[in-house]
mmCIF file of C-alpha atoms in Angstrom:
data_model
loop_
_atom_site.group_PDB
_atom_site.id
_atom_site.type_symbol
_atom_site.label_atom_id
_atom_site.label_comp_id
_atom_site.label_asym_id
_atom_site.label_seq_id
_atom_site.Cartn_x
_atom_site.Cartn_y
_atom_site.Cartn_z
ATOM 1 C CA UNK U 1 4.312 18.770 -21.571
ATOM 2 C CA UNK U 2 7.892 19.350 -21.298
ATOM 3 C CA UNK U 3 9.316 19.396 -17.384
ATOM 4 C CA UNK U 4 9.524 22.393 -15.540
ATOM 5 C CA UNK U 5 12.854 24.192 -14.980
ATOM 6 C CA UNK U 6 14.726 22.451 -12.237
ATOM 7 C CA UNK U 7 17.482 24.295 -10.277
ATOM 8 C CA UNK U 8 19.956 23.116 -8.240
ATOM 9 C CA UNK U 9 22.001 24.724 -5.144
ATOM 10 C CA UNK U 10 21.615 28.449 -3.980
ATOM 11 C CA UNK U 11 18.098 29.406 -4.389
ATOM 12 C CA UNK U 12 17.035 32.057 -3.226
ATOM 13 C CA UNK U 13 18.195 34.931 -6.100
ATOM 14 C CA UNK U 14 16.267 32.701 -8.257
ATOM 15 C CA UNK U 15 13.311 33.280 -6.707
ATOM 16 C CA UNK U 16 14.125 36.459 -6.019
ATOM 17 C CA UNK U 17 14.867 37.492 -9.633
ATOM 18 C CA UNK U 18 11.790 35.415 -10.557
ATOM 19 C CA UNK U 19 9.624 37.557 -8.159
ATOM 20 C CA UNK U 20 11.107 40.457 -9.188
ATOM 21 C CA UNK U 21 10.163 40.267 -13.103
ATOM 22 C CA UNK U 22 6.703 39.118 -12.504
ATOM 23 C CA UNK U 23 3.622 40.833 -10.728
ATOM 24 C CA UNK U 24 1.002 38.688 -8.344
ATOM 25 C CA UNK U 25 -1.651 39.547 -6.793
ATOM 26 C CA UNK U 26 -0.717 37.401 -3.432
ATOM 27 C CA UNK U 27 1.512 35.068 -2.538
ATOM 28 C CA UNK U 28 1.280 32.204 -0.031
ATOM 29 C CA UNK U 29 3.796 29.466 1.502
ATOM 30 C CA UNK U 30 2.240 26.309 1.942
ATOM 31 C CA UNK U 31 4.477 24.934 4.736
ATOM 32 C CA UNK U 32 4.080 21.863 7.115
ATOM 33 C CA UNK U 33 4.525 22.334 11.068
ATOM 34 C CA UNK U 34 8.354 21.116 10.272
ATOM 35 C CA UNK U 35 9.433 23.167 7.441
ATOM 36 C CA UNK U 36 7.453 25.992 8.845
ATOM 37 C CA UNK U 37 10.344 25.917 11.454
ATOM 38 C CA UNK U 38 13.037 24.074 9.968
ATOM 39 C CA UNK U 39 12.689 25.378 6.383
ATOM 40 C CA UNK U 40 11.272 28.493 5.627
ATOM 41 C CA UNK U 41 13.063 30.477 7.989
ATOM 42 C CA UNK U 42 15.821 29.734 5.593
ATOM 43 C CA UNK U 43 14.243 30.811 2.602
ATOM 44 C CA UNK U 44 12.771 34.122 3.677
ATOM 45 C CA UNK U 45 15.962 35.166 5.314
ATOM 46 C CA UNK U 46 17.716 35.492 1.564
ATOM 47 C CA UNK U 47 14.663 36.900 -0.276
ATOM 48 C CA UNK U 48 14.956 40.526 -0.955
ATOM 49 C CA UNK U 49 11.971 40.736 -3.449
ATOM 50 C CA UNK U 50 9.053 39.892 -1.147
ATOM 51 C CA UNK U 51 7.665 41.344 1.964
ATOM 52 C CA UNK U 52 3.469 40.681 1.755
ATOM 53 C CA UNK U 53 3.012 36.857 1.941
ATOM 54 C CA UNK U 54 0.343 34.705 4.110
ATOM 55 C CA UNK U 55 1.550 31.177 5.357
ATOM 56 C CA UNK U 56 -0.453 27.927 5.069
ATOM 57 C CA UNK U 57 0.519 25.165 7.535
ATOM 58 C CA UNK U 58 -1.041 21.730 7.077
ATOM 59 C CA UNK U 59 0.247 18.841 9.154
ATOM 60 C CA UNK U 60 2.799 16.549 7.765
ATOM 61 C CA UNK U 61 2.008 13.136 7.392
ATOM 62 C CA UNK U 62 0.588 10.712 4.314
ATOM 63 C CA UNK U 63 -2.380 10.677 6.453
ATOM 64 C CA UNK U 64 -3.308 13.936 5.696
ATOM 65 C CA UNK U 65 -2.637 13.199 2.282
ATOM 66 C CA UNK U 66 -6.256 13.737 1.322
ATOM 67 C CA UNK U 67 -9.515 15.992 -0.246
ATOM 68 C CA UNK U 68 -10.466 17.037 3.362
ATOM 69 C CA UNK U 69 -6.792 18.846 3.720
ATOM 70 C CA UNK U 70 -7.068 20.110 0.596
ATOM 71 C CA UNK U 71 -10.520 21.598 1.436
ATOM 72 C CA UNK U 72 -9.328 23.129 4.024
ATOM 73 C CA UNK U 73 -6.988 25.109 1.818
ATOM 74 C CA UNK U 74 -8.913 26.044 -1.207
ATOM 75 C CA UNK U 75 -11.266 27.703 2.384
ATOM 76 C CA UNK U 76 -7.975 29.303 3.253
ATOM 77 C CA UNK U 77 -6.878 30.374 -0.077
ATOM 78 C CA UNK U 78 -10.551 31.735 -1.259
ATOM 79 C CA UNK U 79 -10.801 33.427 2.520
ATOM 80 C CA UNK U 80 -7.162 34.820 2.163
ATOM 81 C CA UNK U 81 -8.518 36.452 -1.158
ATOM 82 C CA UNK U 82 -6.571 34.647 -3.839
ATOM 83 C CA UNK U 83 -7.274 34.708 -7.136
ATOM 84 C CA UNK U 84 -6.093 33.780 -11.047
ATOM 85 C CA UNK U 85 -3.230 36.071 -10.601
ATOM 86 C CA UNK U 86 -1.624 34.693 -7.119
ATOM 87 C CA UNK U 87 1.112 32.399 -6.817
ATOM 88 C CA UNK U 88 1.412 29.335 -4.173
ATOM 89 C CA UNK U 89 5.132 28.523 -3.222
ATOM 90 C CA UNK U 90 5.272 24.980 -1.687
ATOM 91 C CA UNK U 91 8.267 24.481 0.968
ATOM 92 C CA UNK U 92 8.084 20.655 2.033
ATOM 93 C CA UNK U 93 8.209 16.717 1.415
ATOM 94 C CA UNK U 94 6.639 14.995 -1.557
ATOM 95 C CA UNK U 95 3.324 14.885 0.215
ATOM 96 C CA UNK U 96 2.990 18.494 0.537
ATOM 97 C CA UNK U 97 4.635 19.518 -3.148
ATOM 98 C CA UNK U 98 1.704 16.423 -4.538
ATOM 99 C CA UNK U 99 -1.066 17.897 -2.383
ATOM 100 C CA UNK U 100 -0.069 21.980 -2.883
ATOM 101 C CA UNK U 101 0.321 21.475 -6.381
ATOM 102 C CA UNK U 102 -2.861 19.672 -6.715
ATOM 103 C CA UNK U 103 -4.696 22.167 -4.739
ATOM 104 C CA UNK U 104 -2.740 25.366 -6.915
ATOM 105 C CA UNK U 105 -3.769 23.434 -10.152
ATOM 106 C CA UNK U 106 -7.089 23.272 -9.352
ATOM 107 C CA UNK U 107 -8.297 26.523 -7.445
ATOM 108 C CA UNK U 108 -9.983 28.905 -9.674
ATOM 109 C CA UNK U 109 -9.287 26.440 -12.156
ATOM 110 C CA UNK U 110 -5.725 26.663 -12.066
ATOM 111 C CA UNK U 111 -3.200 29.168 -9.930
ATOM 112 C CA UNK U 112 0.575 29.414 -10.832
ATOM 113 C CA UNK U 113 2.894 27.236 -8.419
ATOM 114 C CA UNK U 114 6.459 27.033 -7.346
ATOM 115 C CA UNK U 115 7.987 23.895 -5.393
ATOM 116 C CA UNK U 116 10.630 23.920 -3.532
ATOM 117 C CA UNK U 117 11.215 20.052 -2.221
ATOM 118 C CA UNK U 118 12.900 19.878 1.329
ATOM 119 C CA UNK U 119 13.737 15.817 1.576
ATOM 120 C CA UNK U 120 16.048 13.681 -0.133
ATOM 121 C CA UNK U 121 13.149 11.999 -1.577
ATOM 122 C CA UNK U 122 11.128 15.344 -2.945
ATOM 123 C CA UNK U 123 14.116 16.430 -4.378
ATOM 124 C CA UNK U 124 14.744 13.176 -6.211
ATOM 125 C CA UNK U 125 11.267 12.065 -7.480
ATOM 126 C CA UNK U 126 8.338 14.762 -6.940
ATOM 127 C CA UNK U 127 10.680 17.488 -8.225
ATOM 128 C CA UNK U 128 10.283 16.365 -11.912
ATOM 129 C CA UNK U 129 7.159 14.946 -13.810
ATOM 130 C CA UNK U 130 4.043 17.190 -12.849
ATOM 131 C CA UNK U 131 2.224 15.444 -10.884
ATOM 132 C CA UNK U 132 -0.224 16.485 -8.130
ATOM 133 C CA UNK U 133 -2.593 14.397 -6.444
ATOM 134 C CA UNK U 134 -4.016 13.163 -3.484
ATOM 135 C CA UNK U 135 -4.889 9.491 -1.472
ATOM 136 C CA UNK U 136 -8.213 8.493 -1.995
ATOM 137 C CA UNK U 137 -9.457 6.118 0.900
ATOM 138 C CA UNK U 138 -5.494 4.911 1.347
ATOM 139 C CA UNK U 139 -5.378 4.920 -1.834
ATOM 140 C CA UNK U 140 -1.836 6.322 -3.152
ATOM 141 C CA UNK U 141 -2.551 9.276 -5.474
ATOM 142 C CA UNK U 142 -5.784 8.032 -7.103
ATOM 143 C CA UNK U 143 -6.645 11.612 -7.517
ATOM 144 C CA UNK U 144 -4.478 14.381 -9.308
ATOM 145 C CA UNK U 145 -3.437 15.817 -11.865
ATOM 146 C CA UNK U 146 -0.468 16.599 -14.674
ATOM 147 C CA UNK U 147 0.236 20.227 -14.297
ATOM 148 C CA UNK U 148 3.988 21.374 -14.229
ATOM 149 C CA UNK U 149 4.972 24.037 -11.595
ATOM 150 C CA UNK U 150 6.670 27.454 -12.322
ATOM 151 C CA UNK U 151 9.931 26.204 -11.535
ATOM 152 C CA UNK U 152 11.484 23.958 -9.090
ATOM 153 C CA UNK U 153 14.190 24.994 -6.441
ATOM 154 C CA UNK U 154 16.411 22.104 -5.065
ATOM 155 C CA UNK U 155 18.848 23.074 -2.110
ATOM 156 C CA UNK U 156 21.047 20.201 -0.905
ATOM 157 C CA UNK U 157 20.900 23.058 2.583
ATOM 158 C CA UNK U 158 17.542 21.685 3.227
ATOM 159 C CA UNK U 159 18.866 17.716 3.541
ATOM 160 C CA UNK U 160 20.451 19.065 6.881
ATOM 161 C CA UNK U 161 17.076 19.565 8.860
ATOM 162 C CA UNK U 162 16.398 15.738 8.198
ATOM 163 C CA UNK U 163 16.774 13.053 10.488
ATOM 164 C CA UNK U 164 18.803 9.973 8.994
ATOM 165 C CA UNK U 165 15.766 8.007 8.432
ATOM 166 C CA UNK U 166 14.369 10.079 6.078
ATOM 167 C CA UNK U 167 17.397 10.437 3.762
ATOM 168 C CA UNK U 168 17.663 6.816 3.841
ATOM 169 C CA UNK U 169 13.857 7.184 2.089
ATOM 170 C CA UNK U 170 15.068 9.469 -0.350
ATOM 171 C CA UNK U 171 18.101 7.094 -1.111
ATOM 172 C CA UNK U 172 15.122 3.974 -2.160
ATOM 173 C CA UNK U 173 13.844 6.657 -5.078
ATOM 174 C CA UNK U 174 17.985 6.976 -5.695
ATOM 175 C CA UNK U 175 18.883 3.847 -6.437
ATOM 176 C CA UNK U 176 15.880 2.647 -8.135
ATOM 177 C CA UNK U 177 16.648 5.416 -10.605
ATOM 178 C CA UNK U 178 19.890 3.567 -11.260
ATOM 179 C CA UNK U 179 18.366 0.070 -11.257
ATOM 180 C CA UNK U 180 15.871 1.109 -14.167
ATOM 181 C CA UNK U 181 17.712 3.463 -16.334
ATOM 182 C CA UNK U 182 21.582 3.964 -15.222
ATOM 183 C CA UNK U 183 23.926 1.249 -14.102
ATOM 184 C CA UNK U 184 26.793 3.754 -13.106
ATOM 185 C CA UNK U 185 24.137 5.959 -10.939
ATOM 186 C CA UNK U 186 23.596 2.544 -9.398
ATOM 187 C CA UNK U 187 27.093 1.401 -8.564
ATOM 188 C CA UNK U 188 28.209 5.056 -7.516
ATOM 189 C CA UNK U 189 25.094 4.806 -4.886
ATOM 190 C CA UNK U 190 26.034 1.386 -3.222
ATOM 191 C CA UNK U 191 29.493 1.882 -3.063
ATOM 192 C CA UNK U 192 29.571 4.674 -1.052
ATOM 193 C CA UNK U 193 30.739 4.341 2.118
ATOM 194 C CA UNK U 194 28.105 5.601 4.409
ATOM 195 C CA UNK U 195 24.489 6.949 2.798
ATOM 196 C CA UNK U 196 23.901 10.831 4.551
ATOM 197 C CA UNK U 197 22.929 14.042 3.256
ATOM 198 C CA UNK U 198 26.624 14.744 2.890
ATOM 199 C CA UNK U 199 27.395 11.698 1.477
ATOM 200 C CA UNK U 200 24.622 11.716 -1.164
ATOM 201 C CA UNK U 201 23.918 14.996 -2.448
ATOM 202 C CA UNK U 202 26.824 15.058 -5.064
ATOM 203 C CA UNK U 203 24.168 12.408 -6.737
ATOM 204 C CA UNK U 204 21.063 14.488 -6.389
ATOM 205 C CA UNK U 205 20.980 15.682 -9.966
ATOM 206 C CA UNK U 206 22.023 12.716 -11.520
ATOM 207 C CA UNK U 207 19.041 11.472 -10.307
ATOM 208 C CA UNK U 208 16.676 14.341 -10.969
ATOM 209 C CA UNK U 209 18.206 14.074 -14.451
ATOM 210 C CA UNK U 210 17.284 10.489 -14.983
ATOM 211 C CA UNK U 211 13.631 10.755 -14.492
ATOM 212 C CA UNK U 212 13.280 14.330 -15.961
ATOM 213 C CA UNK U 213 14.640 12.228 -19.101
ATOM 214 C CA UNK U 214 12.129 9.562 -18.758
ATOM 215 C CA UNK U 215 9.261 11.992 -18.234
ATOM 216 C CA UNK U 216 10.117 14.193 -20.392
ATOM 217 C CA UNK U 217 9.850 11.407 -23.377
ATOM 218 C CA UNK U 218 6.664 10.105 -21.751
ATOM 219 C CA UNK U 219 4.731 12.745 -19.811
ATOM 220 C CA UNK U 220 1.258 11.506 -19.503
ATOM 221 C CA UNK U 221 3.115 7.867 -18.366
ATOM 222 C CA UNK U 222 1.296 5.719 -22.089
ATOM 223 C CA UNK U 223 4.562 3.979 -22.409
ATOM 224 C CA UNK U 224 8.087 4.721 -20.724
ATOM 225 C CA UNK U 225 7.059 6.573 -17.756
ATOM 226 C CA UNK U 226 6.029 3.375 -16.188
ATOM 227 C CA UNK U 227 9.364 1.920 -15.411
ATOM 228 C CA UNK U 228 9.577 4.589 -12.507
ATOM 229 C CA UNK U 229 6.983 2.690 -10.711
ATOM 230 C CA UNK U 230 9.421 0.054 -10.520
ATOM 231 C CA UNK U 231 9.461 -1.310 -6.921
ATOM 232 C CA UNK U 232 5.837 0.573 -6.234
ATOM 233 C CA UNK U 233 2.850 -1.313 -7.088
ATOM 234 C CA UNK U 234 3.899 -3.874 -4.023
ATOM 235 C CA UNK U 235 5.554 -1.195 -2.183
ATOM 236 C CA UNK U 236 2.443 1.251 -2.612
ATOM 237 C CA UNK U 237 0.288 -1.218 -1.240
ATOM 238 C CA UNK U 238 2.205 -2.092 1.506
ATOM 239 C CA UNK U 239 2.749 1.493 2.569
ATOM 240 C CA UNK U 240 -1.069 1.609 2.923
ATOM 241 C CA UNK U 241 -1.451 -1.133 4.873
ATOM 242 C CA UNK U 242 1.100 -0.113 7.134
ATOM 243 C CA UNK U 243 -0.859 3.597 7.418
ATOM 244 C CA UNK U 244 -3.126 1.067 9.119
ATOM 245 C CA UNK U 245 -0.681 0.565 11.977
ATOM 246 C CA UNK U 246 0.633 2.119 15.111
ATOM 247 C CA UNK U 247 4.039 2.061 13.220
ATOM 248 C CA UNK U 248 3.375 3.032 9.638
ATOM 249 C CA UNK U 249 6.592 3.150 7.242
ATOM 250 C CA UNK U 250 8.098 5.769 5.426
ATOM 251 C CA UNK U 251 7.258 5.685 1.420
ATOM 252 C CA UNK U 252 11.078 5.150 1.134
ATOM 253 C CA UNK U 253 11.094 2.234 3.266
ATOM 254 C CA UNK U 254 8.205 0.256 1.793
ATOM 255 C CA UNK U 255 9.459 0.788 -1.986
ATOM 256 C CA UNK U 256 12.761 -1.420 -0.916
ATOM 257 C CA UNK U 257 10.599 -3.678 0.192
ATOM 258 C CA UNK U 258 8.576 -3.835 -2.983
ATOM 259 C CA UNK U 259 12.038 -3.489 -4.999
ATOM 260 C CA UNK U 260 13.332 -6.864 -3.132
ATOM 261 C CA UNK U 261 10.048 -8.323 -4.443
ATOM 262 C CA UNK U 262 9.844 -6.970 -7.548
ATOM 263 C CA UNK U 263 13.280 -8.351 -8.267
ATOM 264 C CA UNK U 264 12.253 -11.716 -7.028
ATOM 265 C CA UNK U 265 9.519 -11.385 -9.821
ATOM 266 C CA UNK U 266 11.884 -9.983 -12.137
ATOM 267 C CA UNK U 267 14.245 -13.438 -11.337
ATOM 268 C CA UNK U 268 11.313 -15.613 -11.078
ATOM 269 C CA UNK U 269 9.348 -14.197 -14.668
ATOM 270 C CA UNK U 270 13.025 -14.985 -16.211
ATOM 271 C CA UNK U 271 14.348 -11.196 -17.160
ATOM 272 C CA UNK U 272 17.125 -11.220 -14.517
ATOM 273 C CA UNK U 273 20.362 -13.019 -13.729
ATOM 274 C CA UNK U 274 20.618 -14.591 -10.208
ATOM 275 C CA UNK U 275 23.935 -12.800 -10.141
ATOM 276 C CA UNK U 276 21.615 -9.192 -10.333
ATOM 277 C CA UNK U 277 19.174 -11.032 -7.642
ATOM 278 C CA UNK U 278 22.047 -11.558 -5.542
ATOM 279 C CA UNK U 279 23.601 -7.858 -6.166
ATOM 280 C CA UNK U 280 19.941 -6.253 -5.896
ATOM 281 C CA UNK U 281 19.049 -7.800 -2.106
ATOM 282 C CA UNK U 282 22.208 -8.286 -0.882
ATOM 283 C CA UNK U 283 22.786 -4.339 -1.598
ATOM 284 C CA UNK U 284 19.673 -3.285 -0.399
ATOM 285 C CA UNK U 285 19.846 -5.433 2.901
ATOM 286 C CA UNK U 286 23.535 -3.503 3.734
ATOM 287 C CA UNK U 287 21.592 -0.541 2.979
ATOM 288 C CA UNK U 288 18.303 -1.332 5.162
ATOM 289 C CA UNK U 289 17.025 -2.791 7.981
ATOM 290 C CA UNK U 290 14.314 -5.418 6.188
ATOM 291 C CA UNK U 291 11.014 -7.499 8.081
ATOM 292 C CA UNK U 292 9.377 -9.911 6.945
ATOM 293 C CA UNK U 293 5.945 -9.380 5.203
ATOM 294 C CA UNK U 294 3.261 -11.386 7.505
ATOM 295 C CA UNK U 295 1.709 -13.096 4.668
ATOM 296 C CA UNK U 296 -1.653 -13.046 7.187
ATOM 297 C CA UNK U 297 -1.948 -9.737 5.666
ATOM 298 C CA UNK U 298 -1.385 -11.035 1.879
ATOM 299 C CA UNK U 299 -5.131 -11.005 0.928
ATOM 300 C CA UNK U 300 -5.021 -7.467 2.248
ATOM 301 C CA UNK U 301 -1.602 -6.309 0.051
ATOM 302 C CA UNK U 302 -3.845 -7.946 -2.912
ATOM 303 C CA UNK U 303 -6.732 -5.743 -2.241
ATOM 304 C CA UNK U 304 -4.346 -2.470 -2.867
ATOM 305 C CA UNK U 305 -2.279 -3.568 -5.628
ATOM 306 C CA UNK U 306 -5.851 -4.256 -7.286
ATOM 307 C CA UNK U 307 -6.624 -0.518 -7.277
ATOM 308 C CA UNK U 308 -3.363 0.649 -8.677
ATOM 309 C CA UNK U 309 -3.404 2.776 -11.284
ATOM 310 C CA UNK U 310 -1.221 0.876 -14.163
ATOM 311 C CA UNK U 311 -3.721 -1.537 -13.814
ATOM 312 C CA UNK U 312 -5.697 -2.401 -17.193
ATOM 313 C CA UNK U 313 -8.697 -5.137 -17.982
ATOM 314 C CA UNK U 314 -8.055 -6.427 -14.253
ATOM 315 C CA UNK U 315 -4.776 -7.395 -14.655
ATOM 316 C CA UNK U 316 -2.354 -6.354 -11.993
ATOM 317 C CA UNK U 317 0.659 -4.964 -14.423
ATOM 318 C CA UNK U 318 4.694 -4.721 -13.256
ATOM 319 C CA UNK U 319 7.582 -2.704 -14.008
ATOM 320 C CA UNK U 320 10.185 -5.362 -13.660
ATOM 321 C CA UNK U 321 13.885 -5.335 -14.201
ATOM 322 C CA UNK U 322 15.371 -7.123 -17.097
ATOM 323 C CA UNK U 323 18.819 -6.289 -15.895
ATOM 324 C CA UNK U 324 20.427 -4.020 -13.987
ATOM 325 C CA UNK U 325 20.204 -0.516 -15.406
ATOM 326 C CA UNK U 326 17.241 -1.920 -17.495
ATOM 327 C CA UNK U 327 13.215 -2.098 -16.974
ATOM 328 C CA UNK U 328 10.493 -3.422 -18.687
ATOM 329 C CA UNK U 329 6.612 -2.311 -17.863
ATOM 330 C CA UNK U 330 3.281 -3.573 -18.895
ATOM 331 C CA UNK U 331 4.582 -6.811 -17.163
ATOM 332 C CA UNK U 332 1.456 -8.899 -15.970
ATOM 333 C CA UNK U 333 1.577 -11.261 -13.042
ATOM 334 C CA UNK U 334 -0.673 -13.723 -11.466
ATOM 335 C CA UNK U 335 -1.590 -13.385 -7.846
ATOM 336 C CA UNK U 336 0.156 -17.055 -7.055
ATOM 337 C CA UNK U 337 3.182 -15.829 -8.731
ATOM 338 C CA UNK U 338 3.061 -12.979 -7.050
ATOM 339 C CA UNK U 339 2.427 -14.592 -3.862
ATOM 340 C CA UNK U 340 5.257 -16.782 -3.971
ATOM 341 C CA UNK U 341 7.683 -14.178 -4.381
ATOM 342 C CA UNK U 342 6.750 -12.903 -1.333
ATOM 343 C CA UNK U 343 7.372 -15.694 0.282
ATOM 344 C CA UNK U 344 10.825 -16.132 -1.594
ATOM 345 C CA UNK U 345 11.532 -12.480 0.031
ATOM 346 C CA UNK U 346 10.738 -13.440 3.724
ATOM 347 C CA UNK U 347 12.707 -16.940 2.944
ATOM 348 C CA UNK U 348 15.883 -14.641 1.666
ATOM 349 C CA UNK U 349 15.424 -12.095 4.901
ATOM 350 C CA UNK U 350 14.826 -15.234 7.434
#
């Protein structure tokens, strides 16, 4: 299942050309309430190739990440009249390309798709790789499937709607590209001088390029595919437990967090340096305000990372580091050593 073509800058004749060589029966945005303002306004301003469309809006949010959403729309999309021959265009984050995707690739048994990521951090990670899903119970993506979209159109335009806080989520998927596959992606990325949309799109297709490499030699993720959940089986789970909060984080924001960890494990299991410890916190902590984890809540963080998905014979596995620009997977830890590199983390950011 080779990757689906991924463009990059001015979009719109693309689609247009696209819609113009190929007949549907309907078409439908699926938009957010953000990029239903923000975004697609944009997009159908330079489209000369399509005047019938309906609009979805779901509300943004990993909350709404879930099979009662996407209920909703296969209601919408069955009411609306859509059928085999109809196409779905998603406009938004990664939550809303994972959850249209999931709903195009599994209405009627399987409707053609186009995404079109508008954050740093769609355009980065959920643009390549196929997969859809949904949350199941908190649960990150426990539900899903591979199916590749049409196409995918990337337009740097889009990073401009986006308050600072989100590119600085996109920028977590960034660098842990380069700390897995691609040293010089890494050092271009912390030496910047200041991390904006400006700043950092120049780097947006090196870093589309480095997991549409590692994807494409591992689609269904049996082997080399795992190292891009470097950083997330800690950072999923704390992202879940923080949906539990008045103050839940960003996806960006936890996977630092469960980077920083991750690299204590990588230190502590004896695959790193403490120079690349040093370098690996000391960048992300210039990069990113960083809490400590209330280890209260440890048990809890345990419970999640039980239920991830690279999990086999109830092992809890890792995709650790062995230096920088290098990763390992299938790396199993024990829940004490585990739990003391959380504690090594809040030690470092006390």
């Amino acid at each position: 299942m080779k990757s689906a073509p991924i463009h990059f800058g001015s979009i719109a004749y693309i689609l247009d050309d696209y819609l113009e060589k190929n007949t549907f029966s309907s078409i439908f945005f699926l938009v957010d309430e953000n990029t239903h303002v923000h975004c697609l306004p944009i997009l159908l301003a330079d489209l000369d190739n399509i005047s019938a469309y309906e609009i979805l809006e779901i509300d943004s949010g990993e909350d709404n990440k879930n099979i009662d959403t996407v209920n909703n729309l296969w209601l919408a999309l069955s009411e609306l009249g859509a059928d085999r021959h109809s196409l779905v265009i998603n406009v938004g984050g990664g939550v809303l390309t994972d959850m249209g995707g999931f709903m195009a690739s599994t209405f009627k048994r399987g409707i053609k798709f186009i995404n079109i990521p508008t954050t740093l951090l769609s355009q980065v990670d959920a643009s390549a790789g196929g997969k859809n899903g949904i949350d199941l119970e908190g649960m990150k993506n426990m539900v899903g499937t591979f199916t590749q979209p049409e196409m995918v159109l990337v337009d740097p335009k889009f990073l401009l709607t986006l308050e600072q806080r989100q590119v600085k989520s996109g920028l977590a998927e960034m660098l842990k590209h380069g700390l897995i596959k691609n040293r010089d992606h890494w050092d271009n990325l912390v030496q910047l001088p200041s991390h904006n949309a400006e700043t950092l799109a120049p780097f947006i297709m090196d870093s589309i390029h480095i997991k549409e490499n590692v994807v494409n030699n591992d689609p269904y993720e049996k082997g080399e595919r795992k190292i891009l959940n470097f950083g997330h089986t800690i950072g999923h789970a704390i992202e879940s437990e923080s949906l539990e909060t008045d103050f839940p984080l960003l996806h960006g924001e936890a996977i630092v967090i469960g980077m920083i960890i991750e690299t204590f494990l990588s230190y502590d299991q004896e695959l790193i340096s403490k120079i690349d410890l040093e370098e690996v916190c000391e960048s992300f902590s210039s990069m990113y305000a960083l809490n400590t984890i209330d280890m209260k809540i440890f048990p809890n963080l345990m419970e999640w990372m039980k239920h991830d998905k690279k999990n086999q014979n109830n092992s809890i596995n890792f995709s650790l580091i062995n230096k920088i620009g290098h990763c390992r997977y299938d790396v199993v830890c024990t829940e004490e050593e585990i739990r003391q590199a959380f504690e090594k983390y809040n030690k470092w950011i006390a």
